[in-house]
XYZ file of C-alpha atoms in Angstrom:
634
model
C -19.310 -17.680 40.009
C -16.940 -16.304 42.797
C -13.797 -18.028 40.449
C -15.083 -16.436 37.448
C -15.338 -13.080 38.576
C -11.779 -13.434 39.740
C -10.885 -14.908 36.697
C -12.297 -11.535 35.100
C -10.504 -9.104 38.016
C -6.977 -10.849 37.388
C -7.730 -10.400 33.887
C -8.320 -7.043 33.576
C -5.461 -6.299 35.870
C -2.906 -8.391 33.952
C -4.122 -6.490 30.479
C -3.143 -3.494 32.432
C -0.181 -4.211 33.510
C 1.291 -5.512 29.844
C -0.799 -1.919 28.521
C 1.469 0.134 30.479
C 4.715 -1.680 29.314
C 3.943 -1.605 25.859
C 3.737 -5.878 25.513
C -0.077 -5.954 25.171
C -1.649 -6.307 21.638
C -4.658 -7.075 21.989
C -5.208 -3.904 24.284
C -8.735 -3.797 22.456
C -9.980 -6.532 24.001
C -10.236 -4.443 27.551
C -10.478 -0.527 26.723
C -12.895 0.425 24.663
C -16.282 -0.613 25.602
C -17.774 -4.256 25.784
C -20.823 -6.083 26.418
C -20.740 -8.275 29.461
C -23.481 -10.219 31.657
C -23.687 -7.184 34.007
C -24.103 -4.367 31.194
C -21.601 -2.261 28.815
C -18.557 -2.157 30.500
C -16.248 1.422 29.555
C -12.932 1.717 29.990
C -10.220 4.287 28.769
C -7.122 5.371 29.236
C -6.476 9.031 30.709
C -3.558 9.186 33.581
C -3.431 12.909 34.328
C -7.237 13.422 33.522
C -9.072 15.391 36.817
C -12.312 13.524 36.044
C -13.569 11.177 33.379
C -17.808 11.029 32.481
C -19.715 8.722 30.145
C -22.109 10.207 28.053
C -24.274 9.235 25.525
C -27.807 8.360 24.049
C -28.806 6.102 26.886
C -28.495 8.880 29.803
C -29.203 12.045 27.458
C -25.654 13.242 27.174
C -26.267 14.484 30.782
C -23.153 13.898 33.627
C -24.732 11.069 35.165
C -22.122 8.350 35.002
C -18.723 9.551 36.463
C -16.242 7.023 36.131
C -13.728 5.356 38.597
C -10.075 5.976 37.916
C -7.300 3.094 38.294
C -4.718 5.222 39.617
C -1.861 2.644 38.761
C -2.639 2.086 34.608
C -4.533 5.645 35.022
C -7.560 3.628 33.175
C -10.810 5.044 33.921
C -13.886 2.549 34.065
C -17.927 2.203 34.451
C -20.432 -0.626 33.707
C -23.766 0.690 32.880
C -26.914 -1.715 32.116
C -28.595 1.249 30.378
C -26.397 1.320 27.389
C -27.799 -0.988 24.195
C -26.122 -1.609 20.591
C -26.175 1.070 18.094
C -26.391 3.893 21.004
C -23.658 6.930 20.634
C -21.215 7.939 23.428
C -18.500 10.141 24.253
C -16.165 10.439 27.062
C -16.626 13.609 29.079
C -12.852 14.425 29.825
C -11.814 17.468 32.613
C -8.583 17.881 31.792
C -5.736 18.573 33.952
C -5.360 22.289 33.561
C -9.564 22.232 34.606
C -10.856 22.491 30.690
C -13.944 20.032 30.404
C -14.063 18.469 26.505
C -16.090 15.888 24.896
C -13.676 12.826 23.878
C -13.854 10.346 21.195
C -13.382 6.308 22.742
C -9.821 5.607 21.012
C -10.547 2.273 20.833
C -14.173 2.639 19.335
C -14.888 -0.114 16.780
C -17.932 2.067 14.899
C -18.554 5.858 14.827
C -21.742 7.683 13.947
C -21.822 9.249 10.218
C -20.013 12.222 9.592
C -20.123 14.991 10.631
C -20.456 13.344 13.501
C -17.744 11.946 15.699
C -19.247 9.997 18.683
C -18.521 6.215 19.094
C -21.365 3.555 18.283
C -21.833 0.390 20.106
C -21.249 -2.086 17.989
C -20.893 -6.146 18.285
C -19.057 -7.853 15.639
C -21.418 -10.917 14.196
C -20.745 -13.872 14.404
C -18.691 -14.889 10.814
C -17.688 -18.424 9.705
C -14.995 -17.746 7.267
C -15.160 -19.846 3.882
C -11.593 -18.678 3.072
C -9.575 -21.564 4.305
C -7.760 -22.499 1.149
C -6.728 -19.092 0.419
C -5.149 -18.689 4.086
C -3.393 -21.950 3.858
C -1.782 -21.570 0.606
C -0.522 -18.160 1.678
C 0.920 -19.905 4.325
C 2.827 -22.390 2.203
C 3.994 -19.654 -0.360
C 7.128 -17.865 -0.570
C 5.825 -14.133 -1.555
C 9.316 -13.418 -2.731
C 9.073 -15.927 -5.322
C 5.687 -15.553 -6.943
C 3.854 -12.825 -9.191
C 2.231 -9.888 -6.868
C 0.359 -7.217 -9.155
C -1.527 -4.430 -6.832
C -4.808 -2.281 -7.768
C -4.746 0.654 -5.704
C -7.686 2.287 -4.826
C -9.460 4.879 -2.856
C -12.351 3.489 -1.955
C -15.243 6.409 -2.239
C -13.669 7.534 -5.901
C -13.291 4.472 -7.674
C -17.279 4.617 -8.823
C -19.874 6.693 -8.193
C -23.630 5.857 -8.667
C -25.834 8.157 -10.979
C -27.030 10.489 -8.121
C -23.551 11.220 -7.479
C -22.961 8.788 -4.386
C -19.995 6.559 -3.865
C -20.002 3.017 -4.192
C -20.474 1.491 -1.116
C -18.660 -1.831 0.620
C -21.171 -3.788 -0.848
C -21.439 -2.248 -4.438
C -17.388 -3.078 -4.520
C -17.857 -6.546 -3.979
C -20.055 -6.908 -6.856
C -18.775 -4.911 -9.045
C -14.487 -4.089 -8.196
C -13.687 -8.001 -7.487
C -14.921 -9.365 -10.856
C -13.051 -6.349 -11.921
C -10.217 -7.336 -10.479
C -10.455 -10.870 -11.869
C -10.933 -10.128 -15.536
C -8.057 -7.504 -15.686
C -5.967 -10.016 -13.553
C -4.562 -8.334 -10.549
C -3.190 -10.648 -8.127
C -4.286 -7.936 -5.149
C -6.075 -5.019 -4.373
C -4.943 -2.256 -1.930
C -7.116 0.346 -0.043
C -5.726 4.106 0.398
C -6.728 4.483 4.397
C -10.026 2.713 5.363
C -10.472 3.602 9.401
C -12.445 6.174 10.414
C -11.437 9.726 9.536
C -12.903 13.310 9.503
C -11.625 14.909 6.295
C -12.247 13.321 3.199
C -9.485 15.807 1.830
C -7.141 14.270 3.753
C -7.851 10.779 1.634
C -7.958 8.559 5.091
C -4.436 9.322 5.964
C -5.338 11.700 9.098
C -7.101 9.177 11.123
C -9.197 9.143 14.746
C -10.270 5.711 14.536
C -7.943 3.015 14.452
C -10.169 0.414 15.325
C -13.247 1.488 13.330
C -13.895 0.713 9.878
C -15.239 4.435 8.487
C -18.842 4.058 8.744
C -18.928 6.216 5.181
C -17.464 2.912 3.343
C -20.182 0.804 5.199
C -20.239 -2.132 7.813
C -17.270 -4.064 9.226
C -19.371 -6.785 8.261
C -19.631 -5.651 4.738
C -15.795 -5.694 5.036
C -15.113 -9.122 6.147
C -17.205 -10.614 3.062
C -15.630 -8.227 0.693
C -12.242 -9.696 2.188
C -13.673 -13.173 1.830
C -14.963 -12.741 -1.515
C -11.612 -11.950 -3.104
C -10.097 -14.640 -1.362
C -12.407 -17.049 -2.959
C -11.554 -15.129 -6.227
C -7.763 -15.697 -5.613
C -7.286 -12.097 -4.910
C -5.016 -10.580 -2.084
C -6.076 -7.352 0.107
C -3.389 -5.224 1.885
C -4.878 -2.162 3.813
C -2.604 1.230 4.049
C -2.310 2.202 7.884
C -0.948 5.273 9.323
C 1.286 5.382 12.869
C 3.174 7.848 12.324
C 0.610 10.718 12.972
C -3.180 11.242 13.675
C -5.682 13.879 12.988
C -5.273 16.987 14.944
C -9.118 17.764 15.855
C -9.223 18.519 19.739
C -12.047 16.329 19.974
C -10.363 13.659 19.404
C -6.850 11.934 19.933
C -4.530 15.100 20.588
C -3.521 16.056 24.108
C -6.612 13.730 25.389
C -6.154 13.978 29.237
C -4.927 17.781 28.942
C -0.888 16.846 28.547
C 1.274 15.323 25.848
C -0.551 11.383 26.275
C -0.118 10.154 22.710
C 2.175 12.267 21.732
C 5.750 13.204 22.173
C 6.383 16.086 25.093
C 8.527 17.948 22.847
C 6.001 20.254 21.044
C 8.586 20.837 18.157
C 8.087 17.024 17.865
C 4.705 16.688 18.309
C 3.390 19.077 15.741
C 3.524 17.875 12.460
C 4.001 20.958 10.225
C 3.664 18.713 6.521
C 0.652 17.491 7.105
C -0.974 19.597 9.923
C -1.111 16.510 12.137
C 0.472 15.519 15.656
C 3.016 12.829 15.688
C 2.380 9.762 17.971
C 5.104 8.908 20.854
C 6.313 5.636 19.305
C 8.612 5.477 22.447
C 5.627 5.713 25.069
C 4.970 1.886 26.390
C 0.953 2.625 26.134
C 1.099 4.006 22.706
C 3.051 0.945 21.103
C 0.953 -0.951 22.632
C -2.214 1.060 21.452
C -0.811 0.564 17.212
C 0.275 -2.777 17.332
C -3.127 -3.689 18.905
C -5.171 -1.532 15.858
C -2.341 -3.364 13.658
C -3.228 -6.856 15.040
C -7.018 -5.915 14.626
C -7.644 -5.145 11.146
C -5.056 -8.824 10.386
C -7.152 -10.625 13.031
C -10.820 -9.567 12.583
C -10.331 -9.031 8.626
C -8.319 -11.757 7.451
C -5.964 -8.838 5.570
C -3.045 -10.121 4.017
C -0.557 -7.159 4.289
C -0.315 -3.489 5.621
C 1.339 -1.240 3.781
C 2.678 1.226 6.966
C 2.536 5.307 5.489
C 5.130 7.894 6.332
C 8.145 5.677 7.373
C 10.352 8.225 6.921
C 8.797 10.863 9.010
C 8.477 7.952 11.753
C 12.747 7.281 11.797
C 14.138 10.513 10.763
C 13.619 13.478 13.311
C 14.583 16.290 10.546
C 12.179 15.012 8.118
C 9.335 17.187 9.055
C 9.437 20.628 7.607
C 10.333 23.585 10.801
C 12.836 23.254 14.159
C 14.233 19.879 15.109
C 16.216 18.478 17.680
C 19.242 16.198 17.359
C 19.054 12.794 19.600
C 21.337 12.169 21.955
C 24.439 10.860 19.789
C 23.884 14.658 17.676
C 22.685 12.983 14.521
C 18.589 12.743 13.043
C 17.740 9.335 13.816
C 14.100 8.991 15.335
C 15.226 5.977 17.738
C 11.891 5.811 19.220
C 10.171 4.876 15.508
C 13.191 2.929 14.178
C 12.610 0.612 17.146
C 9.119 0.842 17.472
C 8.898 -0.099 13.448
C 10.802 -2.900 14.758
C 9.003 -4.344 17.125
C 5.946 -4.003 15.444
C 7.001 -5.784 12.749
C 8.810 -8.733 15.566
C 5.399 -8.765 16.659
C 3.179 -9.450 13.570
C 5.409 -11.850 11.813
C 5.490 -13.980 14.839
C 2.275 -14.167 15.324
C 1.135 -13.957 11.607
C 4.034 -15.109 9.345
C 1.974 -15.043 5.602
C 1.134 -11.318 6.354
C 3.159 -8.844 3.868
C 4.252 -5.934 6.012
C 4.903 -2.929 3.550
C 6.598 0.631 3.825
C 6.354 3.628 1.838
C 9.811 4.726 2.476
C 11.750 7.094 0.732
C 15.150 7.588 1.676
C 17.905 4.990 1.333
C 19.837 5.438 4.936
C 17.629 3.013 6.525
C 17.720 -0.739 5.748
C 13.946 -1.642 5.677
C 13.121 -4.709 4.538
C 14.928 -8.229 5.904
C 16.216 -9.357 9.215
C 15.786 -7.399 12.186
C 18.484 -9.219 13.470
C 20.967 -7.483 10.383
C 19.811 -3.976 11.345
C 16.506 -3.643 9.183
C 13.303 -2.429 10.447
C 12.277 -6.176 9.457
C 9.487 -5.170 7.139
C 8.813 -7.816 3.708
C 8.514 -4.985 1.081
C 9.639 -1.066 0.417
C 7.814 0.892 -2.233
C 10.684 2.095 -4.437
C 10.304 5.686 -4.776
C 13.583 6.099 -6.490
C 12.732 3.846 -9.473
C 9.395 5.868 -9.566
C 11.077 9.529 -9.647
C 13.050 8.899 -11.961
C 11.471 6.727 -14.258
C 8.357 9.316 -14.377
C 11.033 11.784 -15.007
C 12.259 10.139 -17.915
C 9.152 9.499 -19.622
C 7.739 13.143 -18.790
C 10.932 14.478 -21.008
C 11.328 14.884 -25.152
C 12.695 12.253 -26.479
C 15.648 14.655 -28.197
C 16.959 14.254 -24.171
C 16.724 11.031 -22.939
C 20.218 10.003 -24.192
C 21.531 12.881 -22.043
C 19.428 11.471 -19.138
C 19.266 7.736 -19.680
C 20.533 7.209 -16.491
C 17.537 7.667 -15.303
C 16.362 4.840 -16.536
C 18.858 2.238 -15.886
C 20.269 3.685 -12.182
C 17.650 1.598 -10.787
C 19.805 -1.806 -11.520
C 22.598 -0.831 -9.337
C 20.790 -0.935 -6.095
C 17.483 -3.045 -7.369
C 18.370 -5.741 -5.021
C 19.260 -3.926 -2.106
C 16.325 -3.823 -0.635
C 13.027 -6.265 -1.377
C 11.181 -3.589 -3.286
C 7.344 -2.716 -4.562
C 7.359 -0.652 -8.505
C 4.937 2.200 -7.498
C 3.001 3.855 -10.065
C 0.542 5.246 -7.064
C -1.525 7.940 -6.125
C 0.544 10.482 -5.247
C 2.193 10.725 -8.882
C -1.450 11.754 -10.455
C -2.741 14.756 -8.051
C -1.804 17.721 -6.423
C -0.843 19.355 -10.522
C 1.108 16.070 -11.129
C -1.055 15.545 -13.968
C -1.998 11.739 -14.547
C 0.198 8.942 -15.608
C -1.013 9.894 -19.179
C -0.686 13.490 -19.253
C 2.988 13.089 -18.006
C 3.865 11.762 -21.375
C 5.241 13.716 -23.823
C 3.731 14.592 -27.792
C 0.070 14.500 -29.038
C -2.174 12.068 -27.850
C -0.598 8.593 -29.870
C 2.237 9.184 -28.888
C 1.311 9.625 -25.156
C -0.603 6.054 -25.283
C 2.665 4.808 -26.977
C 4.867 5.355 -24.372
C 2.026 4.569 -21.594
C 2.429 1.153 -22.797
C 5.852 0.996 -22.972
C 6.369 2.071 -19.219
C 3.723 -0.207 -18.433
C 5.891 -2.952 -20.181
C 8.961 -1.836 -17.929
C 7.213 -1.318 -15.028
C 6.527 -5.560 -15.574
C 9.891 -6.821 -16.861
C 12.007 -4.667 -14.427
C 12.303 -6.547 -10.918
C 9.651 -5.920 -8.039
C 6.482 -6.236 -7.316
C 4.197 -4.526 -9.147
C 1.635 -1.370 -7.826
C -0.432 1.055 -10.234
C -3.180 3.080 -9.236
C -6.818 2.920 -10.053
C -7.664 4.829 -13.172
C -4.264 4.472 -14.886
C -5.436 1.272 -16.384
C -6.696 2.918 -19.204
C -4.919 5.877 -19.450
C -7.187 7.932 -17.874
C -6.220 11.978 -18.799
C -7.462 14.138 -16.147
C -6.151 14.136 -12.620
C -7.563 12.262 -9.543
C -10.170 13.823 -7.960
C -10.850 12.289 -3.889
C -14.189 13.648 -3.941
C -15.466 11.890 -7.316
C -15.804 8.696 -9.542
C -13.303 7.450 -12.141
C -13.697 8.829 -15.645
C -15.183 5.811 -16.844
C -16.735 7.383 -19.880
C -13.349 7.252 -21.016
C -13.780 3.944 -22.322
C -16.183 5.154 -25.107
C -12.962 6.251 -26.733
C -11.365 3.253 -28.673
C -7.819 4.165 -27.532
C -8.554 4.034 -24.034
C -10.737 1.113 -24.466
C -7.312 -0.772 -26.248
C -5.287 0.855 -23.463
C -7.521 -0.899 -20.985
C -7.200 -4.319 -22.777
C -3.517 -3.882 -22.962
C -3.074 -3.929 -19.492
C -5.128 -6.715 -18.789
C -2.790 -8.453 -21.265
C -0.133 -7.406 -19.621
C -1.058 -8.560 -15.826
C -1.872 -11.804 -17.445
C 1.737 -11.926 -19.572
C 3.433 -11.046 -16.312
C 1.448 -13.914 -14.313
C 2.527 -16.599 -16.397
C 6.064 -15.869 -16.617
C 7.669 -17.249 -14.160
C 11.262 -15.664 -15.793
C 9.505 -12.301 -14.120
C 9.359 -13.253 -10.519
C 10.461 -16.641 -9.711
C 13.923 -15.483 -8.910
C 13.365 -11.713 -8.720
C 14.619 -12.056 -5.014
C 18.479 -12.519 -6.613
C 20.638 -10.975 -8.805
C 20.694 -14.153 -11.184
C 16.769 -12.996 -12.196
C 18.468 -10.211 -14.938
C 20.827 -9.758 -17.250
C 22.047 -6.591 -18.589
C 22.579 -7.099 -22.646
C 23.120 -3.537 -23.510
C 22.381 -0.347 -21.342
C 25.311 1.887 -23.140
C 23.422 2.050 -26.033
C 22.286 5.956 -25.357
C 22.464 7.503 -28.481
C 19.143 5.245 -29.752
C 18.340 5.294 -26.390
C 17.528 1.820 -26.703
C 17.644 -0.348 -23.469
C 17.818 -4.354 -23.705
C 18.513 -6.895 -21.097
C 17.022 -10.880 -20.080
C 15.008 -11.475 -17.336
C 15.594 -14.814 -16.536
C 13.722 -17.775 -14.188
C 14.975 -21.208 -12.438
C 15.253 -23.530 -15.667
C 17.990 -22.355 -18.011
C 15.694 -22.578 -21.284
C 13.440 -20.154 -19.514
C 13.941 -16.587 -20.003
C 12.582 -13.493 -21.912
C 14.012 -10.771 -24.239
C 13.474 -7.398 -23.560
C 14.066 -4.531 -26.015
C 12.916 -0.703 -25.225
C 13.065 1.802 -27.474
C 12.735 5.343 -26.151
C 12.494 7.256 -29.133
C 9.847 8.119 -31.811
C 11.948 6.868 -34.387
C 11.464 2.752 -35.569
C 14.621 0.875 -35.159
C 14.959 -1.841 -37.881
C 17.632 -4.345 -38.734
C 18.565 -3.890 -35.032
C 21.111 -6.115 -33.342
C 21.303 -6.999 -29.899
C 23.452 -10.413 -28.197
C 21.815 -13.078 -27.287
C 23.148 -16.002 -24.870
C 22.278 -19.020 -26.792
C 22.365 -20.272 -30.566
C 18.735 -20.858 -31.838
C 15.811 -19.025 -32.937
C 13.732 -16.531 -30.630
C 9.894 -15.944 -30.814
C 8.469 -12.289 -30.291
C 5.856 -13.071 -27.636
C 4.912 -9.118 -26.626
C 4.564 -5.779 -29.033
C 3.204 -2.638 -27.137
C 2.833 -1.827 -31.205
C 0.199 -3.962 -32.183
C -3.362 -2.706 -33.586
C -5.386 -4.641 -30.458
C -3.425 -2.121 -28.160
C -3.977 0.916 -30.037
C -0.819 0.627 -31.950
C 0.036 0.322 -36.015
C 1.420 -3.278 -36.281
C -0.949 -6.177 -37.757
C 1.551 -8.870 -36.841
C 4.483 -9.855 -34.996
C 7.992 -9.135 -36.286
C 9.155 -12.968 -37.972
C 11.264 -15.542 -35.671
C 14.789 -14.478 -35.197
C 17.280 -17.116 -36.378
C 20.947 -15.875 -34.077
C 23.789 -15.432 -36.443
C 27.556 -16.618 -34.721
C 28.389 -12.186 -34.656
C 30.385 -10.863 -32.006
C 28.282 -8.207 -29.790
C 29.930 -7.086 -26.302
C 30.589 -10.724 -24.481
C 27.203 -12.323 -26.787
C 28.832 -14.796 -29.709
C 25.112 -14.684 -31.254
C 23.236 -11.865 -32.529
C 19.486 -11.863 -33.540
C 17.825 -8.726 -35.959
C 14.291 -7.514 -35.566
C 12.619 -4.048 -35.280
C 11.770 -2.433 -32.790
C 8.490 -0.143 -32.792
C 9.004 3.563 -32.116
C 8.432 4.156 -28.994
C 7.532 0.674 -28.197
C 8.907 -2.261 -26.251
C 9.378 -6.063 -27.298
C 10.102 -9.158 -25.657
C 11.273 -12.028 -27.003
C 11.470 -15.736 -25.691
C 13.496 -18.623 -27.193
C 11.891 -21.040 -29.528
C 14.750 -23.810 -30.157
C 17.928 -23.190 -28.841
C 21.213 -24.826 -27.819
C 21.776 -24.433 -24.104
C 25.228 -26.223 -24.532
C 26.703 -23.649 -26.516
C 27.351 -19.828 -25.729
């Protein structure tokens, strides 16, 4: 007994030590509060705090239970028999300037309902995974090299039930995972899903970085939804914010009365964008307070990747909108986040390889994705912003202008393979007076759903993984709102129902061509046929996989105007089969069949010796895919 307690002491000392240096990551597993033989044990972290209290249900909120201070790590601690699961607590916190406030635990696992903010004690049951297979073949895959199609949602407005309530954990796992299957999505991502104040704020102004929101349901409820799309063959990345937290005194900001989590500096503290404060990312304690909430939600939820928010604001120190100061060398890097970024991302592929580490990033100063070691911040994937800006641009313009702007379109292949990148078609491009993915296209109504479908189509063929928000499956009209359900009743209407079925089509076209994403990681994956051709605005080029025979035709036409007898090169003698038509009846379009096999014709076109002829819908894209050809000859 005497050799386990020390065992425990030398513990608990050791945890603190690597806490304070920034090297531990599983700093949940001490602060916080646990259950031991002896009782709850409490334990948080408050250096310059005059006097720390726990309070809760189990001694009437009263200032019973003063706490002992560590005046080394500046941890406080107490161990209390009276406290039981599912009571609330809050740390009593006299600050150092005298001001007494009621805290939330930082490293609380469950918090009451809102409005509510106090911790809950909560033990995580006991869970035998059933998702073996799934983890081992993600360990034997190369994610670079195989189809990844993303759902995003926000979890409380995906569905709503008929009294107006959101679908809970459990409702999605019966009813948003055979979603998923049927319109073939090889994952699902969730807009923020710790625990957070303001719905408004759509999870991205957290307190909790430990706790599951208790509004989506259990972290129980979690785990099997996590399980259950792994036994449907369905990935699940989580967004996760470290770049700033929610500003409510109550909680994380200035907790022991000075700048603790965040930066000294109040210019760089404040967050002005978003009303938020920004964390230290250079403060030892604070890395090692994210990486530990990053290594949680892997660990205890089997996620596959985190897509990190806000990289930018985390590396530039000018990206924020009022006064900033230049570092030391005069210029705007944030070296504190560019090598915190870094070493959080050191830290989870070493210990967790298969996990996708993801950044919404959007300038192009910063390498982001590949080898630390080369100067990146080391993460797998970057959502491409650029592509998205101006490809939505495009698309939102009269057709009468795109050959003055059809750049726009085809800028994206100079610098497609300079980073690893995600095509994001997400939830910041349909709010806010955006207008939806639909509404953004221009003419009446057909011609909207016509041009959906062909940005769909190049969303697919271009290289990059793939990403489009919930909603903007079927072409849904009207803006996202946070605070409702999906505009399912759309699907009464037979052209959203066909735009629906198109896209399912078109995840499942996407999955079994291995032309679009076997070899998407190289330059040899495409091949420009003709992007000069401005005055049809008309945009072809191959997408191409490992074997030589395999490879796919793709023709765009950006205009309302139906381009027949049109010639493009080809790279191979033989006869080409159209295997995709955004034009066809099913989808909403006017065709009733597929344009006849093209037979190449020995024609001169740019450095192509063989020409095929075909129409191409207005407004529509094709694809095309060789049917008997002569490799030997080009």
């Amino acid at each position: 007994m005497k050799n386990s307690k020390q065992d425990a002491t030398r513990k608990v000392a050791d945890a603190k030590k690597t806490f304070l240096s920034g090297e531990n990551f599983y700093a949940h597993h001490f602060l916080g509060a646990h259950r031991m033989e002896e009782g709850y044990v409490f334990r948080v972290w408050a250096p310059n705090a005059l006097a720390v209290s726990l309070v809760g249900d189990f001694n009437d909120w009263q200032d019973t239970l003063p706490m002992e201070k560590d005046e080394v790590s500046g941890v406080w601690q107490i161990t209390t028999k009276d406290a039981k699961e599912g009571d609330l607590y809050k740390f009593k916190v006299r600050q150092a300037d005298g001001r007494e406030l009621l805290k939330i635990d930082p490293f609380a696992i469950r918090f009451e309902k809102r409005p509510g903010n106090a911790a809950k004690l909560y033990q995580f049951p006991e869970k035998k995974w059933r998702d073996g297979l799934w983890r081992g073949r993600t360990k034997r895959s190369n994610p670079f090299k195989r189809p990844i199609n993303i759902y995003e949602i926000h979890t409380s407005s995906w569905k709503h039930h008929e009294d107006g309530s959101p679908y809970s954990l459990a409702d999605l796992t019966e009813e948003l995972i055979p979603y998923l299957v049927e319109k073939k999505y090889t994952h699902v991502e969730f807009m923020p899903l710790m625990e957070h104040p303001l719905d408004r704020s759509w999870g991205y102004q957290l307190i909790g970085y430990f706790a599951l929101s208790s509004y989506y349901g259990t972290p129980a409820q979690f785990q099997d939804f996590v399980e259950a799309c792994h036994l449907n063959n369905i990935g699940v990345f989580v967004d996760w914010v470290p770049g700033h937290y929610c500003i409510n005194e109550d909680t994380l900001p200035y907790y022991d009365g000075t700048p603790q989590f965040e930066y000294t500096d109040p210019d760089r503290a404040k967050n002005n964008r978003w009303g938020s404060i920004n964390f230290d990312l250079g403060k030892p304690q604070v890395q090692s307070f994210l990486i530990s909430s990053a290594m949680f939600w892997i660990e205890m939820f089997h996620i596959d990747g985190i897509r990190v928010d806000a990289v930018s604001s985390m590396i530039y120190r000018d990206y924020d909108d009022g006064p900033w100061t230049p570092n030391h060398e005069g210029g705007n890097r944030n070296f504190e986040g560019y090598y915190f970024l870094q070493k959080l991302n050191a830290v989870i592929k070493l210990a967790h390889p298969e996990v996708l580490m993801i950044a919404e990033e959007s300038s192009s100063e910063t390498p982001v994705t590949g080898l630390i070691e080369n100067g990146s911040l080391g993460f797998d994937f970057k959502w491409n912003m650029g592509w998205m800006n101006d490809v939505l641009r495009f698309y939102e313009m009269d057709p009468i202008y795109r050959k003055d702007h059809f750049n726009l379109l085809t800028f994206s292949f100079m610098y497609m393979m300079q980073e690893n990148f995600i095509l994001p078609l997400s939830h910041d491009e349909v709010v806010h007076g955006k207008k939806s993915l639909m509404h953004k296209m221009w003419g009446d109504r057909y011609k909207q759903f016509a041009q959906l479908r062909n940005l769909y189509t190049y969303l697919m063929v271009h290289p990059g993984k793939k990403l489009l928000f919930m909603g903007s499956e079927w072409g849904q009209f009207l803006e996202w709102k946070f605070d409702e359900g999906l505009e399912w009743g759309d699907l009464n209407d037979p052209l959203n129902h066909a735009m629906q079925m198109f896209t399912t089509r078109l995840n499942d076209f996407y999955k079994n061509q291995p032309a679009l994403w076997e070899m998407e990681d190289s330059y040899d994956t495409i091949e420009i046929i003709d992007a000069d051709n401005t005055e049809e605005s008309v945009l072809s080029f191959i997408r191409k996989g490992k074997r030589k025979k395999d490879f796919l035709i793709v023709i765009l036409n950006m205009t309302p105007i139906e381009r027949r007898d049109f010639s493009i090169g080809v790279p191979y003698p033989g006869t080409y089969q159209e295997v995709w038509n955004t034009e066809m009846q099913e989808f909403g379009g006017t065709w009733t069949r597929h344009n006849e096999v093209c037979q190449s014709q020995s024609t001169k076109f740019k450095e192509y010796s063989q020409v095929i002829t075909t129409t191409v819908p207005a407004l529509g894209a094709i694809i095309l895919k060789p049917e008997t050809i002569n490799t030997r000859k080009r």
